[in-house]
XYZ file of C-alpha atoms in Angstrom:
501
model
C -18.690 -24.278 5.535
C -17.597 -27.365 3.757
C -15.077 -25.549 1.816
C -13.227 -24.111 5.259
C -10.097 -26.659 6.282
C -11.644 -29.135 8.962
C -9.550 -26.778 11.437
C -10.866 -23.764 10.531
C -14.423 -25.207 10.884
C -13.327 -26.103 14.718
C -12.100 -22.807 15.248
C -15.430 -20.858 14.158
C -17.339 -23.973 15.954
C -15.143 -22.619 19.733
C -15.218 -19.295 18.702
C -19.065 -19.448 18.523
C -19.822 -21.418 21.947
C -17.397 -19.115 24.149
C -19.429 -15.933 22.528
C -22.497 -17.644 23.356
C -21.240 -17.966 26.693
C -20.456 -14.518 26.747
C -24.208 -13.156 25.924
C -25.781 -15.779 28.507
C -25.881 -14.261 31.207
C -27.501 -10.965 29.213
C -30.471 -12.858 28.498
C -30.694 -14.682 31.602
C -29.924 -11.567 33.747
C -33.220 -9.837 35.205
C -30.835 -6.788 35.935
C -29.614 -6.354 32.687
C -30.255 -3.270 31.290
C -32.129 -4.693 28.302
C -34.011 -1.041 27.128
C -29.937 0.636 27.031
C -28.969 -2.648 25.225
C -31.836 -2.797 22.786
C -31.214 0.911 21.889
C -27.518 0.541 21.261
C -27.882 -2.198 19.171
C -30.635 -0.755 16.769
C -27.661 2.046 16.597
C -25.205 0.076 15.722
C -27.451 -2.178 13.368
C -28.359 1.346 11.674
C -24.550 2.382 11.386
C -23.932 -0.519 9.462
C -26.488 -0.837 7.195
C -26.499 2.881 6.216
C -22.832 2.064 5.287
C -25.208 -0.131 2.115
C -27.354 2.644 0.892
C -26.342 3.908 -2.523
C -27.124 7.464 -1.661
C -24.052 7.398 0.321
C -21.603 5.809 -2.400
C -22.719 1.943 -1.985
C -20.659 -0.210 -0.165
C -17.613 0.405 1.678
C -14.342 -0.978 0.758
C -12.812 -3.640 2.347
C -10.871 -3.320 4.511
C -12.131 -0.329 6.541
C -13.599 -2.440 9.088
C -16.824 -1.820 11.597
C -17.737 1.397 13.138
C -17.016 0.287 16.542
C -17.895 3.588 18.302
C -21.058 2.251 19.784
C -19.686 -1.190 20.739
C -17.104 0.562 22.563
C -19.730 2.690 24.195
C -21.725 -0.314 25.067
C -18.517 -1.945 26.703
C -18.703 1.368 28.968
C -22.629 1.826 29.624
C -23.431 -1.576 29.846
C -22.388 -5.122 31.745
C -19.974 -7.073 29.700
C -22.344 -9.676 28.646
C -24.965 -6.601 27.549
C -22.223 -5.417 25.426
C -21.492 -8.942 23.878
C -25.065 -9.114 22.792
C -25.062 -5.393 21.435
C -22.090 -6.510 19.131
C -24.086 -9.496 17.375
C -26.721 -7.338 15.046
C -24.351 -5.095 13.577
C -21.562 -7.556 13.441
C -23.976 -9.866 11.461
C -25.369 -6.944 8.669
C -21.773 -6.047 8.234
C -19.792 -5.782 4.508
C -18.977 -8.549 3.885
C -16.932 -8.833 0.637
C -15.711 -12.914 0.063
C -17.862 -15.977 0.496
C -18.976 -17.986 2.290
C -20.675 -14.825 3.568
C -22.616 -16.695 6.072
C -20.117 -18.250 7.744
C -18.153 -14.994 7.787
C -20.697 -13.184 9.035
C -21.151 -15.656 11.990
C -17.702 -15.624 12.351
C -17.654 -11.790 12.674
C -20.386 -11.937 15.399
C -18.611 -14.444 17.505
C -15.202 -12.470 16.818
C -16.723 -9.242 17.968
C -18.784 -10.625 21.082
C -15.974 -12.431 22.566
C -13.918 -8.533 22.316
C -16.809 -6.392 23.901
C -16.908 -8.956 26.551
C -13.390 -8.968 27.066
C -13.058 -5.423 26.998
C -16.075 -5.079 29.434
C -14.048 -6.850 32.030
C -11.091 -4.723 31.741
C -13.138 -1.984 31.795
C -14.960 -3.371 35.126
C -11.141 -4.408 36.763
C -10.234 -1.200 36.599
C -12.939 0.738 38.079
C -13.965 2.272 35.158
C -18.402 2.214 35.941
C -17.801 3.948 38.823
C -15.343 6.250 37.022
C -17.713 7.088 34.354
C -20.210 8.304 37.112
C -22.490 6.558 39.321
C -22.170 3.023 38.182
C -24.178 0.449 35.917
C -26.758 2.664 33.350
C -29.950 1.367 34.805
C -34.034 1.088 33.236
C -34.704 4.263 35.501
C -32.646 6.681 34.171
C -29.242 8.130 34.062
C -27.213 8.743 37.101
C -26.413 12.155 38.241
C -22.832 11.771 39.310
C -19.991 13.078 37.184
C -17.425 11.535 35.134
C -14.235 10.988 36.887
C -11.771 12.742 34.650
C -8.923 12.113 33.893
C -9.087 8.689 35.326
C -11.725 7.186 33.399
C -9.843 7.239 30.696
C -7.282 4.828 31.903
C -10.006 2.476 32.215
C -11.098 3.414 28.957
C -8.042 3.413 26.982
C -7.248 -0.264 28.868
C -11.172 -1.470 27.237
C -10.246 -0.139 24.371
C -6.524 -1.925 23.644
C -8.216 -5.369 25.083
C -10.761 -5.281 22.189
C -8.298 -4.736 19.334
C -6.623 -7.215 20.805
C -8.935 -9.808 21.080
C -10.130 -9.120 17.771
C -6.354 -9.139 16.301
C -6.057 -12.419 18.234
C -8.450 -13.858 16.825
C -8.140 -12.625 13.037
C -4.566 -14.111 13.538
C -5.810 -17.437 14.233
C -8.382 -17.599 11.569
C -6.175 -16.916 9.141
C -3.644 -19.744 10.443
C -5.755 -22.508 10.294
C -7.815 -21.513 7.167
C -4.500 -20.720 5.125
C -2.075 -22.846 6.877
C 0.133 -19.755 7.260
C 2.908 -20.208 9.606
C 1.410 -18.671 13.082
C 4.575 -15.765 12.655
C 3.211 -14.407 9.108
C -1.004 -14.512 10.105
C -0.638 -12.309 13.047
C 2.381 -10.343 11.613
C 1.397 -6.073 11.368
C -2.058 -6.965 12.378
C -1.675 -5.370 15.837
C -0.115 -2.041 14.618
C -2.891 -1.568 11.871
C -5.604 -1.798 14.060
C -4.536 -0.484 17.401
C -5.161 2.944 16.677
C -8.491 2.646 14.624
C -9.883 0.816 17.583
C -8.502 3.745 20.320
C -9.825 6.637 18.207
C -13.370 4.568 18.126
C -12.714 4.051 22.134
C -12.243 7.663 22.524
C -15.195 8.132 20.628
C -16.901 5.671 22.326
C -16.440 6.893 25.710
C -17.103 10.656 24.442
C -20.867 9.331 23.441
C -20.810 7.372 26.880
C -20.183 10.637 28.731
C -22.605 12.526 27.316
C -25.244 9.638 27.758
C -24.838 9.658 31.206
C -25.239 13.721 31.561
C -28.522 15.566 31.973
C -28.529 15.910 28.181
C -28.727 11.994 27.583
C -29.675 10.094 23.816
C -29.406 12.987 21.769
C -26.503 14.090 22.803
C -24.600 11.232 22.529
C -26.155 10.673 19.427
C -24.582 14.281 18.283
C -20.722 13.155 19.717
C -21.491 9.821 16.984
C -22.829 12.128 14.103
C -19.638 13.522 13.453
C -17.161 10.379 14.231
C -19.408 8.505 11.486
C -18.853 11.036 8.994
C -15.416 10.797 9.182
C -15.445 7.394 8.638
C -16.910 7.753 5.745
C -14.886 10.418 4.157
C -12.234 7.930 5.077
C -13.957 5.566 2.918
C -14.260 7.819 0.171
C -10.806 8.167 0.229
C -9.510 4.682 0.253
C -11.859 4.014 -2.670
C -10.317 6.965 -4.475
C -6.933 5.511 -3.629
C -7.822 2.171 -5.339
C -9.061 4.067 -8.172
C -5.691 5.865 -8.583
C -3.658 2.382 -8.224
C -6.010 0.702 -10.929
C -5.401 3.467 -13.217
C -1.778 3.296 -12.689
C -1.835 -0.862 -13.319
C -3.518 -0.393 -16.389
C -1.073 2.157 -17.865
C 1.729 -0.144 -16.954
C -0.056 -3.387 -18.488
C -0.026 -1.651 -21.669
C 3.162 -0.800 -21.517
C 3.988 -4.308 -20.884
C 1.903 -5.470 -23.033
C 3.381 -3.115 -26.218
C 7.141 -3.649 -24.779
C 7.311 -7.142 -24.057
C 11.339 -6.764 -24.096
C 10.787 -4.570 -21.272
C 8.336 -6.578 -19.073
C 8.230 -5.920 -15.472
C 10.737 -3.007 -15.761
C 8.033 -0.613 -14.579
C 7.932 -1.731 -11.901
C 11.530 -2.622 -10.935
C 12.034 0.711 -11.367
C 9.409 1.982 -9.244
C 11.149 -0.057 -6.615
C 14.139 1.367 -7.064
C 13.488 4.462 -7.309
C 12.002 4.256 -4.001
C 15.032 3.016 -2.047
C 16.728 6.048 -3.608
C 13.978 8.662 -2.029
C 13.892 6.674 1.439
C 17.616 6.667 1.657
C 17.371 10.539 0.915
C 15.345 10.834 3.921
C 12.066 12.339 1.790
C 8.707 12.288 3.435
C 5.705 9.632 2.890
C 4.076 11.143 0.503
C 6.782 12.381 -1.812
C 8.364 8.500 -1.637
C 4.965 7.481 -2.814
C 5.610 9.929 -6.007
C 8.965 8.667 -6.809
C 7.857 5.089 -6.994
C 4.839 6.250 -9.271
C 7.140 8.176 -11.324
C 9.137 5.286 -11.650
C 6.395 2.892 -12.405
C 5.127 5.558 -14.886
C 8.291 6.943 -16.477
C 7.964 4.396 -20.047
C 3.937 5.369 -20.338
C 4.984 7.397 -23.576
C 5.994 4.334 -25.265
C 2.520 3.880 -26.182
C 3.341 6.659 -28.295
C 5.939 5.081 -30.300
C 5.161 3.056 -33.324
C 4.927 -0.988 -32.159
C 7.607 -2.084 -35.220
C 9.856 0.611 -33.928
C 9.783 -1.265 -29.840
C 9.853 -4.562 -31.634
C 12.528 -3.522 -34.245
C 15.163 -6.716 -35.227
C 17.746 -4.472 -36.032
C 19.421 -0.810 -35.331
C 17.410 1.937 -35.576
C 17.813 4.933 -38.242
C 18.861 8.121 -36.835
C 15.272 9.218 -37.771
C 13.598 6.567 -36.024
C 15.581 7.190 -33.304
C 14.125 10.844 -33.053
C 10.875 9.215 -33.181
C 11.617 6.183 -29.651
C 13.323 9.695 -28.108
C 10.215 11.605 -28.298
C 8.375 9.248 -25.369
C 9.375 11.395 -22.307
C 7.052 13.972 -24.231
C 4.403 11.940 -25.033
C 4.397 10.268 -21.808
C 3.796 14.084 -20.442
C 1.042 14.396 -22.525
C -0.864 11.348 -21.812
C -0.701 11.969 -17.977
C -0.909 16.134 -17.962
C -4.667 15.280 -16.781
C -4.431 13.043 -14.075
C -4.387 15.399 -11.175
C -3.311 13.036 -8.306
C 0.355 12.371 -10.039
C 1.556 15.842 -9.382
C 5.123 16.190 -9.506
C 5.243 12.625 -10.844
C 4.561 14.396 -13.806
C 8.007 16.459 -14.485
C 10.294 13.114 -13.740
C 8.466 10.762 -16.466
C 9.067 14.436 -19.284
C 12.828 14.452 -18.005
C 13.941 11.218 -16.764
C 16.620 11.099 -19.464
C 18.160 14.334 -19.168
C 21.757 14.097 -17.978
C 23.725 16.574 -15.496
C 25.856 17.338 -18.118
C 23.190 18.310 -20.618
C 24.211 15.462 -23.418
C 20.292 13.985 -22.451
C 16.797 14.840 -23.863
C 14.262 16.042 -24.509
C 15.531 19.630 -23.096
C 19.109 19.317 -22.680
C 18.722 20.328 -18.923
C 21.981 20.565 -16.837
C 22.225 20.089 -13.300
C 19.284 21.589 -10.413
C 17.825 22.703 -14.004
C 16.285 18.803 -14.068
C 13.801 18.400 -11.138
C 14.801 16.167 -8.427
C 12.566 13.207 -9.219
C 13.453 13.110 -12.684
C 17.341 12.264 -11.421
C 16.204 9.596 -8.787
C 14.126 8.046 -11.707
C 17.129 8.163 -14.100
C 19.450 5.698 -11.809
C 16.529 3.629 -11.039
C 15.789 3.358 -14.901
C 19.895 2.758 -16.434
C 20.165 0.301 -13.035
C 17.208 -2.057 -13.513
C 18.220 -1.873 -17.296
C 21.899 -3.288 -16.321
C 20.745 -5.738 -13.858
C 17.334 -7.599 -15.845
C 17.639 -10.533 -17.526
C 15.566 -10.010 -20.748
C 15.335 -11.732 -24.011
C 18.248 -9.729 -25.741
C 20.707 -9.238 -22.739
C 21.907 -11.130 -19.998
C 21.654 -9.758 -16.500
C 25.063 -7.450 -15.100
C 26.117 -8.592 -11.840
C 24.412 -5.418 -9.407
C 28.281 -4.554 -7.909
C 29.248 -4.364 -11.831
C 26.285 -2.126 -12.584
C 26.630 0.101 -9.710
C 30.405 0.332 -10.387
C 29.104 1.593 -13.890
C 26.368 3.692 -12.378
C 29.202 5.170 -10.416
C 31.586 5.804 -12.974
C 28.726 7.933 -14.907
C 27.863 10.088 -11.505
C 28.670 13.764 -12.327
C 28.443 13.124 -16.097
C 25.024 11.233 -16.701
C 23.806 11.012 -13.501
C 23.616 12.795 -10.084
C 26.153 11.618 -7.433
C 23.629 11.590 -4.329
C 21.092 9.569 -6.521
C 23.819 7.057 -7.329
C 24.762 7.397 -3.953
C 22.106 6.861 -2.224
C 21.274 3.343 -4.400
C 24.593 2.398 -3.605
C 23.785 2.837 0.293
C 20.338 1.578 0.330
C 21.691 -2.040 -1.400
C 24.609 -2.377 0.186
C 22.597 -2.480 3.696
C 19.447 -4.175 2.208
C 20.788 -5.833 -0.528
C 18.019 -5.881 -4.371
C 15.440 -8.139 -4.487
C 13.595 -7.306 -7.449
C 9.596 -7.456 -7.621
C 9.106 -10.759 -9.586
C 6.776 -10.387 -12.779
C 8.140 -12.717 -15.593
C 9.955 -15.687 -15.783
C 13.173 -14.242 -16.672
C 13.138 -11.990 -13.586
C 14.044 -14.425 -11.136
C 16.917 -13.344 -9.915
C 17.289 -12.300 -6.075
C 20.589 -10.133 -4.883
C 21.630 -10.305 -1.136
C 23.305 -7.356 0.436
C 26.814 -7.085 -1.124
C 30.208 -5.574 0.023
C 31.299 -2.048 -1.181
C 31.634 -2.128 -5.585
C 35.332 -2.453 -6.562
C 35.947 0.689 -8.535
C 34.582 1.031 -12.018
C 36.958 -0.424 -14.696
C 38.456 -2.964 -12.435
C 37.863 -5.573 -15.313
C 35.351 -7.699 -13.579
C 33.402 -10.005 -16.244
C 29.145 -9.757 -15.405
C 29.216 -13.367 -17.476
C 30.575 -16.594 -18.577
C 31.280 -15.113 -22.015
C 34.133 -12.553 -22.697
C 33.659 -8.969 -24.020
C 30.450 -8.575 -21.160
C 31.540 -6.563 -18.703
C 31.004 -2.500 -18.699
C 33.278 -0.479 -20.255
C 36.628 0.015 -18.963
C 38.601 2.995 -18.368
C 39.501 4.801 -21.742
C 36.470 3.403 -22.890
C 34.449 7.301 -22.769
C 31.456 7.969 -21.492
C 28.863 5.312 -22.822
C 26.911 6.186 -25.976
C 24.679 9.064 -26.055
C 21.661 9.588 -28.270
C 23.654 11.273 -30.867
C 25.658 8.230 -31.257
C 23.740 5.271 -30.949
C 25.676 2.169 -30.298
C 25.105 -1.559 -29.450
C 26.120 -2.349 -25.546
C 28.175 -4.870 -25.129
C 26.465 -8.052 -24.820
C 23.503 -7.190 -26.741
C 22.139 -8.580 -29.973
C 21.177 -6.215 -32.287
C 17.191 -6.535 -31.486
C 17.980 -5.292 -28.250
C 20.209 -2.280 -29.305
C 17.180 -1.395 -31.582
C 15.106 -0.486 -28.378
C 18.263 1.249 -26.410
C 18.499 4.806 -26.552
C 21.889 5.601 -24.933
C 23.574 5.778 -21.206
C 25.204 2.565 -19.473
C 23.000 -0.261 -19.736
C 19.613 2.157 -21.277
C 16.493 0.038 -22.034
C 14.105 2.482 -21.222
């Protein structure tokens, strides 16, 4: 506790005295329904620690939150003070993954009280005991009158909305006096992430309270929470597996990095890029989330290539050329097994095949090289022309597009270029930040003046891209230094405007 801002101290300290005032009158309250409460706070006690046992894959990770089912259903069965007190339990055995973890989990009992009482109120405002069929659960049984439907779940849906709420409320808060964050940033997407987790545990919650109250009673209910748990688990399983993917993916790149230092933080860059491209092509979730792997993942078969050949002070033989050229392949290779990158897989083999078929490793033309592969390309030659590394200076991003454009239908494919063109003109590049000499941050910019308008990217003459007449820039066939590039940089290029990876 010492270790918490003085404010943040306070704000557990109030946080803790209005839940206590919450649970009061439960305690205090001869008509509570203390055998309902007792019973649904074992429950949710038990749903929270079997979330511990090994058998079912040890802890869960954070950020999945309490199963709130049986709160919720406790906010519906039970007076809002009986449903604060059914929170506390649970709330204290839950995960809790950063210390101090007894002041968390006090604060996570308060937190949780103060929202089942809340959302007990609502819940009573709006009719919804009487909805739900006969009033108040009671010690001598359940009552025999039927669930209003459809109208209970107003009240319902109103219960459940005030509990997220509360809770996002008061994460929000927490988070602004601890960290000092500007009140804007602590409760900024907190609302939208947990809005629906909370109303699919409502609906669930008010499913279990239904069948409580019918003939069937316990089990039944118990039988509507069997199968909601379940799925919280899988859920589980699959945000663990999801963190297992992105480590996997950060430690390929860190080598990378770590082998390339010229190239630091390019990865990622292009990821980034590569990204804008697919969202300003209008693909789906899931595919954008390829691209940007693809593009983190596209130099992984530089691992394959010789160290002296990355690090090379000097040009490179045509044979060890051959050799850098062969990392689409290897890259291939070292991924064909990792089943969740799918068609990740084809862009890092062919992200430097060109439409016109000058590229390798195939010599693919066209719709012959998959569609990833292109969107990967631009990201790759941009970030190239734009980074400021330790053998080139950084090209302006309107001279870099310009180039990018002047290549479209040669090296690269117009809608890809397009599309990067679009997405920075209206959002402007701010590059992911990973070194020192990546600093740089590029607001939204007018339309590029056309390629070969003899804009200079630098103080020094001879920098800019290559002007009309100049050709197409150098392929692999004909290695060449860029302009503005030592020769330990031109060691590491292997053709196209601006290539550096």
């Amino acid at each position: 506790m010492r270790a918490l801002p003085p404010g943040a101290r306070a704000y557990i300290l109030c946080a803790v005295l209005v839940a206590a005032a919450c649970v009061a009158p439960a305690l205090t309250d001869s008509g509570t329904p203390r055998a309902t409460a007792a019973v649904l706070a074992v429950l949710y006690l038990g749903c929270e620690l079997v979330r511990l046992c090994p058998l079912l894959g040890s802890r869960v990770p954070e950020g999945i939150g309490s199963f709130f089912p049986v709160v919720l259903a406790a906010v519906f069965l039970l007076p809002p003070a009986a449903a604060a007190l059914v929170a506390l339990p649970g709330a204290f055995a839950g995960t809790v993954v950063q210390r101090p973890a007894g002041v968390r989990r006090v604060w996570h009992a308060a937190q949780q009280a103060i929202a089942a009482w809340v959302a007990g109120r609502a819940y009573g405002l709006l009719g919804g005991p009487a909805a739900l069929g006969g009033g108040t659960a009671t010690e001598s049984g359940p009552p025999a009158a039927l669930a209003d439907f459809p109208y209970v779940l107003l009240p319902a849906a109103v219960a459940a909305v005030a509990f997220s709420l509360v809770l996002t409320a008061l994460d929000g808060g927490i988070l602004a006096v601890a960290e000092r964050r500007p009140a804007a940033s602590a409760w900024r997407g907190l609302a939208t992430r947990s809005l629906t987790p909370h109303c699919v545990h409502g609906l669930a919650g008010l499913m279990m309270a239904v069948m409580w109250r019918s003939p069937y009673g316990l089990p039944a209910a118990l039988l509507v929470l069997l199968p909601m748990y379940i799925s919280c688990w899988l859920f589980a399983q699959y945000h663990r597996e999801r963190g297992a993917h992105r480590a996997t993916i950060r430690a390929l790149v860190h080598a990378v990095d770590i082998k390339d230092r010229y190239t630091r933080g390019h990865s990622e860059r292009v990821g980034q890029a590569s990204a804008m491209i697919a969202r300003e092509l209008g693909m789906t979730e899931d595919r954008l989330e390829t691209v940007r792997i693809a593009g983190i993942l596209h130099d992984v078969g530089k691992l394959g290539v010789p160290t002296r050949l990355l690090r090379k002070d000097g040009p490179l033989t045509p044979q060890e050329r051959r050799i850098i050229e062969l990392h689409p392949e290897y890259g291939h290779e070292m991924v064909r097994g990792i089943g969740f990158l799918g068609e990740a897989r084809s862009a890092i083999l062919h992200h430097h095949e060109r439409v016109d078929g000058s590229g390798y490793p195939y010599g693919l033309t066209g719709e012959q090289i998959p569609v990833l592969a292109r969107v990967v390309a631009v990201a790759d030659a941009f970030d190239a022309m734009t980074s400021t590394r330790s053998y080139s200076r950084a090209r302006p991003v309107p001279v870099a597009l310009a180039e990018l454009e002047r290549c479209a239908g040669a090296h690269f494919d117009p809608a890809m270029v397009r599309a990067l063109v679009d997405a920075i003109g209206r959002t402007g590049w701010h590059p992911v930040v990973t070194s020192d000499a990546d600093l740089q941050v590029i607001p939204a910019r007018p339309a590029p003046a056309p390629a070969g308008d003899g804009a200079q990217p630098g103080p020094g003459p001879g920098d800019g891209p290559p002007g009309p007449g100049d050709g197409p820039a150098p392929g692999p066939e004909r290695p060449a230094v860029p302009v503005g590039r030592t020769r330990q940089g031109a060691a590491r290029d292997t053709g196209g405007p601006g290539a550096g990876g």
